[in-house]
mmCIF file of C-alpha atoms in Angstrom:
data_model
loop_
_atom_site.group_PDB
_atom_site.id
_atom_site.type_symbol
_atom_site.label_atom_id
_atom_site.label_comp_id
_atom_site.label_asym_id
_atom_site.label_seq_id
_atom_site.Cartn_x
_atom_site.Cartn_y
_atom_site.Cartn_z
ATOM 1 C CA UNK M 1 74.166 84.193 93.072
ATOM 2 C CA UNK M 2 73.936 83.740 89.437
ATOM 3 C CA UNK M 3 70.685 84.949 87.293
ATOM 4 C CA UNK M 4 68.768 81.833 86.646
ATOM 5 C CA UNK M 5 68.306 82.685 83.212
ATOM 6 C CA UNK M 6 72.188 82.636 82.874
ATOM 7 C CA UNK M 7 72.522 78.618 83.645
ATOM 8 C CA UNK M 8 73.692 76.057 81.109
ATOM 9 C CA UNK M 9 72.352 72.634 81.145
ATOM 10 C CA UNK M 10 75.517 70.519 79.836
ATOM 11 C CA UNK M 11 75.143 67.498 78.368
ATOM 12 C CA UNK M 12 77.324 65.582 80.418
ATOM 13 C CA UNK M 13 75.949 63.618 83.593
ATOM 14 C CA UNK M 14 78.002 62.203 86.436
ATOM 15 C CA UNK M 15 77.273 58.534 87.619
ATOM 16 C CA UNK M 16 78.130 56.690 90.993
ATOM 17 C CA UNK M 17 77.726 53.521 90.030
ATOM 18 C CA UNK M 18 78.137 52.067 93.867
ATOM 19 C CA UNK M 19 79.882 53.554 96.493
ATOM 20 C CA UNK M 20 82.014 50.492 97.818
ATOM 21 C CA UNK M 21 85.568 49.992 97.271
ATOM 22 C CA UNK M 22 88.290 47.422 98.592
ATOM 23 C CA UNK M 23 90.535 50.257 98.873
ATOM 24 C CA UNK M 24 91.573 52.186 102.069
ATOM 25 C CA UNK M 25 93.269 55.334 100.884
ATOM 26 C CA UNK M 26 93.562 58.004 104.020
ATOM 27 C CA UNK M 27 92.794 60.628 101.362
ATOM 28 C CA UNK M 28 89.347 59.545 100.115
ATOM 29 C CA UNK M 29 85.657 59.776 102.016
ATOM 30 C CA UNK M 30 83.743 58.390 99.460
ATOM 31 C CA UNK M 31 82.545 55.056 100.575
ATOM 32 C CA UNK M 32 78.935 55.192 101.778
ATOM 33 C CA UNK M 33 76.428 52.416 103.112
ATOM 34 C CA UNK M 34 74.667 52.643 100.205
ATOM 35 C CA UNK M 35 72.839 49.628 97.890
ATOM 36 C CA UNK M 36 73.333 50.171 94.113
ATOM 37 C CA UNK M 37 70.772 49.966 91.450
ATOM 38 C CA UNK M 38 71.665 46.847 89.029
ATOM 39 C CA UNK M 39 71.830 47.091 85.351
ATOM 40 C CA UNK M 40 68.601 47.137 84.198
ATOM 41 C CA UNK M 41 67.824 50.036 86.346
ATOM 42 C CA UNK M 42 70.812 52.329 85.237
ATOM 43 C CA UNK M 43 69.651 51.609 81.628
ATOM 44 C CA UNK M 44 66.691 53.412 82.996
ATOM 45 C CA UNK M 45 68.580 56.041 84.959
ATOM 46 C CA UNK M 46 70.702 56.627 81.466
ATOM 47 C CA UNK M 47 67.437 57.076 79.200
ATOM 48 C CA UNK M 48 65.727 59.606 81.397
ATOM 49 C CA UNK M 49 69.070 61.889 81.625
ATOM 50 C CA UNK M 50 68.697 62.094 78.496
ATOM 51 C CA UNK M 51 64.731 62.489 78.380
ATOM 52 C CA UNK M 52 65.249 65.338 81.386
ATOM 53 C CA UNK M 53 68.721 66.819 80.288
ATOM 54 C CA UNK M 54 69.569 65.852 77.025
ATOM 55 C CA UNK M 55 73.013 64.084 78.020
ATOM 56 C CA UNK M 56 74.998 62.826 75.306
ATOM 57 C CA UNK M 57 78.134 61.933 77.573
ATOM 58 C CA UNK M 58 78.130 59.944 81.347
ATOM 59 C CA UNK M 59 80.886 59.989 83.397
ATOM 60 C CA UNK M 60 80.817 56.710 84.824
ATOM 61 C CA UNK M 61 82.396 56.723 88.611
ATOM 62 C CA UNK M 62 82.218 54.549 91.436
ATOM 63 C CA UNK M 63 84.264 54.247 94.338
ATOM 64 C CA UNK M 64 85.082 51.087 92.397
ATOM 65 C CA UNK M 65 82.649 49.966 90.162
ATOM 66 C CA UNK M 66 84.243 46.927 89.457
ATOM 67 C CA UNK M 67 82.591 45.746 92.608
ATOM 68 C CA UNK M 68 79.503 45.619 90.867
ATOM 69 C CA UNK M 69 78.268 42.301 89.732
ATOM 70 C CA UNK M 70 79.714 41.404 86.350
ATOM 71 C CA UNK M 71 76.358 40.870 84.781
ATOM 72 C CA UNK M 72 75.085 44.588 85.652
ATOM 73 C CA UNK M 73 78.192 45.444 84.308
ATOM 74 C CA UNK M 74 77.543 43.803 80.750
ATOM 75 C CA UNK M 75 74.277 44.910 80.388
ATOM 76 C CA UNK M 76 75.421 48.529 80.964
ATOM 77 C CA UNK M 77 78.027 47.847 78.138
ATOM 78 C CA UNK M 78 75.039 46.424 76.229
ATOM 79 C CA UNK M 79 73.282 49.521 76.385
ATOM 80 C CA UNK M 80 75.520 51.872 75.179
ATOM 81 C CA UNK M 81 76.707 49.106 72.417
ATOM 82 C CA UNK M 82 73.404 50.005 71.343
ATOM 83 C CA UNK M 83 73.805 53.718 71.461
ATOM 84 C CA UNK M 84 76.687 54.567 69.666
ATOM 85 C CA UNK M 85 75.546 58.314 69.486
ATOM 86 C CA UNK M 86 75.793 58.032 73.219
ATOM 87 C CA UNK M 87 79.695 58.657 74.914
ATOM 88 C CA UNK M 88 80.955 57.371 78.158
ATOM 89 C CA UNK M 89 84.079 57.491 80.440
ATOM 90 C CA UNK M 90 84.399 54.384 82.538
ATOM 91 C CA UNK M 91 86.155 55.258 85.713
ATOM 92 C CA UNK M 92 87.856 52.714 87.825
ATOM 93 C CA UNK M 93 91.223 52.302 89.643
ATOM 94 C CA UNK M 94 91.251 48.203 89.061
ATOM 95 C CA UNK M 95 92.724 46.884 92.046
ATOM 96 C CA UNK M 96 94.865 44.052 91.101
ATOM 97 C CA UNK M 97 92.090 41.515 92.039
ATOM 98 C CA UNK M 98 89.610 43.310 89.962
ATOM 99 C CA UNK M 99 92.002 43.420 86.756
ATOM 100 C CA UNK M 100 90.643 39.685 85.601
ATOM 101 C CA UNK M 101 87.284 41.275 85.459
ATOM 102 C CA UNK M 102 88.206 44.163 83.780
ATOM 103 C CA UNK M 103 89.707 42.791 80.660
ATOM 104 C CA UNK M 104 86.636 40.240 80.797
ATOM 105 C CA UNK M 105 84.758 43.171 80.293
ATOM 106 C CA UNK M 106 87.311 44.783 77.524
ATOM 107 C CA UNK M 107 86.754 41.444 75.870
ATOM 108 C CA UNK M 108 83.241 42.019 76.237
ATOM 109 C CA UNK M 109 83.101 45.245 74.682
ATOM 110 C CA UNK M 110 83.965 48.322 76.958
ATOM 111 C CA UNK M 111 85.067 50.743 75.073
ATOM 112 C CA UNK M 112 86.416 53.467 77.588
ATOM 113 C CA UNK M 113 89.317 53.124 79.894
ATOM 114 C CA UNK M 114 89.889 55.972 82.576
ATOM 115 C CA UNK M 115 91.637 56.519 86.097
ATOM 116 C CA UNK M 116 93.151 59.212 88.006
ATOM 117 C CA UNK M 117 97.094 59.072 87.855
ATOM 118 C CA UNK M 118 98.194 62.092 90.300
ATOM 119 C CA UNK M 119 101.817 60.631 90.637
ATOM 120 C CA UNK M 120 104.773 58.697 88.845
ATOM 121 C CA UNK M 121 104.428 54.829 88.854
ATOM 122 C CA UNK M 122 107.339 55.227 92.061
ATOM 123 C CA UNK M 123 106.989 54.400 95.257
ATOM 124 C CA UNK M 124 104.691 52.096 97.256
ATOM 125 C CA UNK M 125 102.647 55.493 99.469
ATOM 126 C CA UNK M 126 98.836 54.959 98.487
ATOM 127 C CA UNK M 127 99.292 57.550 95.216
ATOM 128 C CA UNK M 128 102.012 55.742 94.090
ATOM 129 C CA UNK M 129 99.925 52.147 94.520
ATOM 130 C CA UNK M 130 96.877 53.949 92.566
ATOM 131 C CA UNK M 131 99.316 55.126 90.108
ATOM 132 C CA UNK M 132 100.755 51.776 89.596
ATOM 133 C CA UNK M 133 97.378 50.293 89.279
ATOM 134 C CA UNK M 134 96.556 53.109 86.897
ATOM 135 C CA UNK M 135 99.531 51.566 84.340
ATOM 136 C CA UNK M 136 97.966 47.947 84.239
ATOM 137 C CA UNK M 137 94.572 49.467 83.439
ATOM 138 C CA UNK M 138 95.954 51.341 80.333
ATOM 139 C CA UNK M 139 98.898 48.858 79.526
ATOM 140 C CA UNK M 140 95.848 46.416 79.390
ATOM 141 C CA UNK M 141 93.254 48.623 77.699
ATOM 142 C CA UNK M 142 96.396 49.791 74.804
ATOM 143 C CA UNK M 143 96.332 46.073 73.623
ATOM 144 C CA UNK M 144 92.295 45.916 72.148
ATOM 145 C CA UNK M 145 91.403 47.905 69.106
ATOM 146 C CA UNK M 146 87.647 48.140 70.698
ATOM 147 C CA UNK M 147 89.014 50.650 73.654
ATOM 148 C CA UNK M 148 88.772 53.588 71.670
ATOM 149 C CA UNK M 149 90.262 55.954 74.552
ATOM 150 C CA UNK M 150 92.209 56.012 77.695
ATOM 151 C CA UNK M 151 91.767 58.627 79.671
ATOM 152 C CA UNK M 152 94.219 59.989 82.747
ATOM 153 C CA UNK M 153 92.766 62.769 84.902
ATOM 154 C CA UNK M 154 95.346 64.303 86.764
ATOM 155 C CA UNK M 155 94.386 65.849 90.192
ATOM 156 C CA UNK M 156 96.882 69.061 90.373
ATOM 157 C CA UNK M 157 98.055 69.828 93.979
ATOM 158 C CA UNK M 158 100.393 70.365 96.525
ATOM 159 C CA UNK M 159 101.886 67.287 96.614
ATOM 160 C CA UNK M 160 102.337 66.522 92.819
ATOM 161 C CA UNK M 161 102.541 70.628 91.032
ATOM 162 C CA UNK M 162 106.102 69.720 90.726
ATOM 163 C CA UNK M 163 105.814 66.164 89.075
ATOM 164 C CA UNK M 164 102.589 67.129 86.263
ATOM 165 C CA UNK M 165 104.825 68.195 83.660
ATOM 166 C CA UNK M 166 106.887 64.874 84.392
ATOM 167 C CA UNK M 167 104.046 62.899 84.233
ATOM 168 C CA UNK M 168 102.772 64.100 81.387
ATOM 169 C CA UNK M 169 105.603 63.030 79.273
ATOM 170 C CA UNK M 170 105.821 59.959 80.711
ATOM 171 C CA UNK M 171 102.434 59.090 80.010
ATOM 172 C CA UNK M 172 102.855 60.309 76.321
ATOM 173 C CA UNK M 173 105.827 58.649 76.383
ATOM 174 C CA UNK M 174 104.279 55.478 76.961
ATOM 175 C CA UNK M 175 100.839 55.700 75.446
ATOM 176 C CA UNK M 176 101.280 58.067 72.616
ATOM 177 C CA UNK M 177 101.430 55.589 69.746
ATOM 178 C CA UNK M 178 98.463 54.301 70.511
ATOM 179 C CA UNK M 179 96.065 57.084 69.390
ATOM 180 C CA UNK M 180 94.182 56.477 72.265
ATOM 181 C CA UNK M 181 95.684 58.857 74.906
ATOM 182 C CA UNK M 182 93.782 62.134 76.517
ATOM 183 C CA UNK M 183 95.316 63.381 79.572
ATOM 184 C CA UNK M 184 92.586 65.820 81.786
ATOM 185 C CA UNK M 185 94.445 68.253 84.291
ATOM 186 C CA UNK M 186 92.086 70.045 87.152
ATOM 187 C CA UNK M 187 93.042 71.809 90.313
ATOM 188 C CA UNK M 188 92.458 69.566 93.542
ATOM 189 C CA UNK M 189 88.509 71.188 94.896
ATOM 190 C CA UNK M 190 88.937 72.812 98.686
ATOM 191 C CA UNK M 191 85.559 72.058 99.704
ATOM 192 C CA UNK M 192 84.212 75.375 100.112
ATOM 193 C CA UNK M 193 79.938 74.958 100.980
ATOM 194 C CA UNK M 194 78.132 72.941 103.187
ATOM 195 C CA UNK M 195 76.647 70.686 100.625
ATOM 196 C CA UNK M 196 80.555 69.364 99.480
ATOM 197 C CA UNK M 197 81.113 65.813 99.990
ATOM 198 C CA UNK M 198 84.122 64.757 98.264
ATOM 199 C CA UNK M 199 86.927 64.024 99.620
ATOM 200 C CA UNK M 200 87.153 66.799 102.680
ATOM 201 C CA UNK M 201 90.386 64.837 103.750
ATOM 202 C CA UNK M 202 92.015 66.452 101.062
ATOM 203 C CA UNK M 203 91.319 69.907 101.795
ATOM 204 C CA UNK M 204 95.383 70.840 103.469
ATOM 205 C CA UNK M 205 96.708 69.588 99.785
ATOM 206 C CA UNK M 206 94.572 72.581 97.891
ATOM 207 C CA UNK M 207 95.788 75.757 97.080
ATOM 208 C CA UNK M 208 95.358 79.286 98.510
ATOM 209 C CA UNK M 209 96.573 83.000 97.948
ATOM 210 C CA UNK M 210 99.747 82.275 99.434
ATOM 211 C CA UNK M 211 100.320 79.802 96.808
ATOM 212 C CA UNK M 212 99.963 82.455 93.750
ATOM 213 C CA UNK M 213 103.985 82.611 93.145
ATOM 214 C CA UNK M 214 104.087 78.679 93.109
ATOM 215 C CA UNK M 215 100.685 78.570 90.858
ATOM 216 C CA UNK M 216 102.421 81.159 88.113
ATOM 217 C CA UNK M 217 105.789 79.535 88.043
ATOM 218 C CA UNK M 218 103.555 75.959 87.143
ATOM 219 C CA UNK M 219 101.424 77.736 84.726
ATOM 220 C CA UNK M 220 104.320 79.176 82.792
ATOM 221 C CA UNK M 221 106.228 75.193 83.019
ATOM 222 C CA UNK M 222 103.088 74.051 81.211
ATOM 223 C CA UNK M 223 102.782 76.862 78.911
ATOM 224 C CA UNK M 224 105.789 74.726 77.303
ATOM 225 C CA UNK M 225 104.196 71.431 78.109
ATOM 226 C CA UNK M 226 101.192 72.238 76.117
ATOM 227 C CA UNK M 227 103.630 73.636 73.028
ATOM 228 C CA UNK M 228 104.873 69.745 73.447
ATOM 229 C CA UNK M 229 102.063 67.911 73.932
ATOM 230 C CA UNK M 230 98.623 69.910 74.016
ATOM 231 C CA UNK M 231 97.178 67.381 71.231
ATOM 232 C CA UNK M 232 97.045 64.596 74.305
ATOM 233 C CA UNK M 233 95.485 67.355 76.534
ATOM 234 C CA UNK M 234 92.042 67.909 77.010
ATOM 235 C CA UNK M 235 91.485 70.490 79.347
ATOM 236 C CA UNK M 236 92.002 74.271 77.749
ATOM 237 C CA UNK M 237 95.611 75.858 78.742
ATOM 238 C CA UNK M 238 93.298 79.039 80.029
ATOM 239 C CA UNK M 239 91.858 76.602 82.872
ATOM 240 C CA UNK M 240 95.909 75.998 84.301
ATOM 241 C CA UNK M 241 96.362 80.064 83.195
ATOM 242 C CA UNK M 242 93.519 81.396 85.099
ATOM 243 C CA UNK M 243 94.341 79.766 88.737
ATOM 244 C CA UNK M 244 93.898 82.871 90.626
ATOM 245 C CA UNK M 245 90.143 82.093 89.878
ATOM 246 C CA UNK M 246 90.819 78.686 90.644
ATOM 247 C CA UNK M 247 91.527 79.735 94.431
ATOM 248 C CA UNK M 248 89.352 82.312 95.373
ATOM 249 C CA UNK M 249 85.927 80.764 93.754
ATOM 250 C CA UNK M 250 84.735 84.303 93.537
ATOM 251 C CA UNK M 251 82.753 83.459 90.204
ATOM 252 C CA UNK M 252 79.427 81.990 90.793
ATOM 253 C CA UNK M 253 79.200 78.340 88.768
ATOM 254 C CA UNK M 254 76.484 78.381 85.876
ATOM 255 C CA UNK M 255 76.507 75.124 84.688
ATOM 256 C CA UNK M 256 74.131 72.223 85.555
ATOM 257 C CA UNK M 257 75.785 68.997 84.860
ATOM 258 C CA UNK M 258 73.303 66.488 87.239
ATOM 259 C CA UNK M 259 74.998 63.529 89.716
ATOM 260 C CA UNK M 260 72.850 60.476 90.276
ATOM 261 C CA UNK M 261 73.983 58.239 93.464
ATOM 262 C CA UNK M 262 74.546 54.811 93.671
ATOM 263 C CA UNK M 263 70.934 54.170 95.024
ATOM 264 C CA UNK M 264 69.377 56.852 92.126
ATOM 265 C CA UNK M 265 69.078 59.593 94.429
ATOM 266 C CA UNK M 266 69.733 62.953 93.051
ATOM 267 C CA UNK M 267 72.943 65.223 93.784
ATOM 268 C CA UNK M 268 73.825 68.535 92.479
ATOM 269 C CA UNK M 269 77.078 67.409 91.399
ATOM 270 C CA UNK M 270 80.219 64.976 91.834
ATOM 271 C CA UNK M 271 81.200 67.186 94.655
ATOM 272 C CA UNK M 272 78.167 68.219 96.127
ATOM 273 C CA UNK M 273 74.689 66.751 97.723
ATOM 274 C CA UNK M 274 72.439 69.777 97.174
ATOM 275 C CA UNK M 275 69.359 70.037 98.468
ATOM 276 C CA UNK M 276 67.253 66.849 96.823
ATOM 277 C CA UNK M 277 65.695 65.792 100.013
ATOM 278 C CA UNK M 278 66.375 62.525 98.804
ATOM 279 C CA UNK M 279 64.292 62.459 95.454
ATOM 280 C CA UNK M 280 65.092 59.451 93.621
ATOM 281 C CA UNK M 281 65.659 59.627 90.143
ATOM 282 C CA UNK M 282 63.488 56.734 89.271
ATOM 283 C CA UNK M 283 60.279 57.954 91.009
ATOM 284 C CA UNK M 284 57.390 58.760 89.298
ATOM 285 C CA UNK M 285 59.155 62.675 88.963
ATOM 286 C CA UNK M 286 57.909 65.675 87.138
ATOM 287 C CA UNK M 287 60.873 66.888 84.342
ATOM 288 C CA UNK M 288 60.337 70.166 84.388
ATOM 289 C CA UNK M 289 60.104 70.414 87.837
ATOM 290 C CA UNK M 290 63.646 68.802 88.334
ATOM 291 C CA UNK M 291 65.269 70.766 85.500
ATOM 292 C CA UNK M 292 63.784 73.895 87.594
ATOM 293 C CA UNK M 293 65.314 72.125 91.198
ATOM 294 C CA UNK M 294 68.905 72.238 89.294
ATOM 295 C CA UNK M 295 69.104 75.524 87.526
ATOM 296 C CA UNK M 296 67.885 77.124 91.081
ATOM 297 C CA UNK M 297 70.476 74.614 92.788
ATOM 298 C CA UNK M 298 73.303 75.594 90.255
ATOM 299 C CA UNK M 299 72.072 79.203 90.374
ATOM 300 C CA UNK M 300 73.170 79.469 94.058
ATOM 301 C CA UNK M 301 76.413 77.528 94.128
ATOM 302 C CA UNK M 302 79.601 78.682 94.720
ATOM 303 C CA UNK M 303 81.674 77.113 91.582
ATOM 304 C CA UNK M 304 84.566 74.701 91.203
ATOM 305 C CA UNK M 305 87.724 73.659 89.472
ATOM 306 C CA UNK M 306 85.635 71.386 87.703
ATOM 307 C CA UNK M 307 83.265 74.434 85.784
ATOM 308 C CA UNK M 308 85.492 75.162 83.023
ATOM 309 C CA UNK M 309 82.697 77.711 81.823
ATOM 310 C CA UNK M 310 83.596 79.423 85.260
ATOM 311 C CA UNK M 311 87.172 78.949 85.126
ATOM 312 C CA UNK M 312 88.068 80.380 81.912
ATOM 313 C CA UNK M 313 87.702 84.088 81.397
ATOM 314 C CA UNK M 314 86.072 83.995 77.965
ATOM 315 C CA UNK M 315 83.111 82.530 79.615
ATOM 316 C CA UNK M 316 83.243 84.242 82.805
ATOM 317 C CA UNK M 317 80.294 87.165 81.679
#
């Protein structure tokens, strides 16, 4: 358990958007029965964050929040038109009836393009349909000025350690020139604690002990990567170094980055429910009382891949 006194409130904060999506991948869990708030009530969501947390940067997710009506959508955009000290990453996978929409809403004004890419654009298996999809978004976002960054989050595991370095140049390769390019590695999460939602399915692909000869041979491959193209990379070479933390989780995480669900209710994380009893972030709520709920929340979790501050050793007092 970590001292209280020891947790960080970040200023990032993790949206679900809705919790819908017209895919059917066999490796995600995600989709819930669960109404979404509309536009006007995640301008309010955004504003308190920042009120409660100070957030300065939302990672947008859905399951696909394309599904959401177009005219939430734009007011979103409209708000953070309007807060230009505010950053956001816009997370979608764009099935190919949804890419219409999405330039609508390039055209519009959304300025942040990101998806996961775990594989090369090869192949019709559900990666390789997600990574395809994940080409259109940024071949499409690489043509307006206004998107001032793509972003490709690469999920490292079993299946793809042997491809990242591959897919790294190729996505350099392709979107280089366009100054808009960060690439964001993390090791896939095993789902260690009762309160972990995300993505269970997933779970044989992670990594263990047995895996340490495998995990050193890939952290000295990137070592060279990074020489080559660590300027696209956002995520710190230590984080890929360090995996032997990575696997055993035995650092406590200290970091409260707060998750709001689709219908406003409160989550520890992305990856995990916590115990919220279903508070709802728009409900007449006390601040310090939920900054308190976190840091005690945070305080008593077990870390992971995602808490960089737990990851890499500098910060691992």
């Amino acid at each position: 358990m970590t001292d209280v006194n020891k947790v960080v409130l970040s200023e990032c904060s993790t949206i679900y958007l809705n919790r819908d999506c017209p895919r059917n991948c066999s490796f995600c869990s995600n989709k819930k029965d669960m109404k979404s708030l509309d536009g006007n009530q995640w301008c309010q969501v955004f504003d308190r964050l920042q009120d409660w947390f100070g957030t300065k940067f939302f990672l947008i997710l859905g399951i696909e929040p394309l599904m959401l009506p177009e005219d939430d959508l734009k007011t979103i955009i409209d708000y953070f038109k309007e807060r230009t000290d505010l950053e956001y990453a816009f997370y979608t996978t764009a099935p190919y009836s949804y890419l219409a929409k999405l330039d609508r809403l390039f055209k519009y004004g959304l300025r942040n393009a990101s998806c996961g890419i775990d594989v090369l654009p090869v192949g019709n298996d559900p990666l390789c349909k997600k990574a395809k999809s994940a080409i259109r978004i940024f071949d499409l976002a690489s043509t307006y000025d206004s998107v001032t960054e793509m972003h490709a989050l690469i999920t490292i595991s079993k299946v793809n350690i042997g491809m990242v370095p591959r897919l790294i140049e190729y996505l350099v390769g392709r979107y280089g020139n366009t100054k808009k390019l960060h690439i964001g590695l993390n090791y896939i999460e095993h789902g260690d604690g009762q309160d972990f939602d995300f993505a269970p399915e997933c779970c044989p692909e992670s990594f263990s002990s047995s895996d340490n000869e495998l995990l050193a041979q890939f952290s000295n491959n990137m070592n060279e990567v990074y020489k080559q193209f660590g300027n696209f990379i956002q995520t710190p070479y230590e984080y890929i170094q360090n995996y032997e933390n990575a696997i055993t989780l035995d650092k406590q995480c200290n970091m409260v980055i707060p998750c709001v669900d689709a219908d406003g209710s409160l989550r520890k994380c992305g990856y995990r429910t916590g115990n919220f009893n279903n508070l709802n972030i728009l409900n007449d709520l006390n601040k310090q009382d939920i900054r308190n709920l976190y840091i005690n929340e945070v305080s008593k979790c077990n870390g992971c891949y995602w808490a960089y501050s737990y990851i890499v050793s500098n910060n691992n007092e």
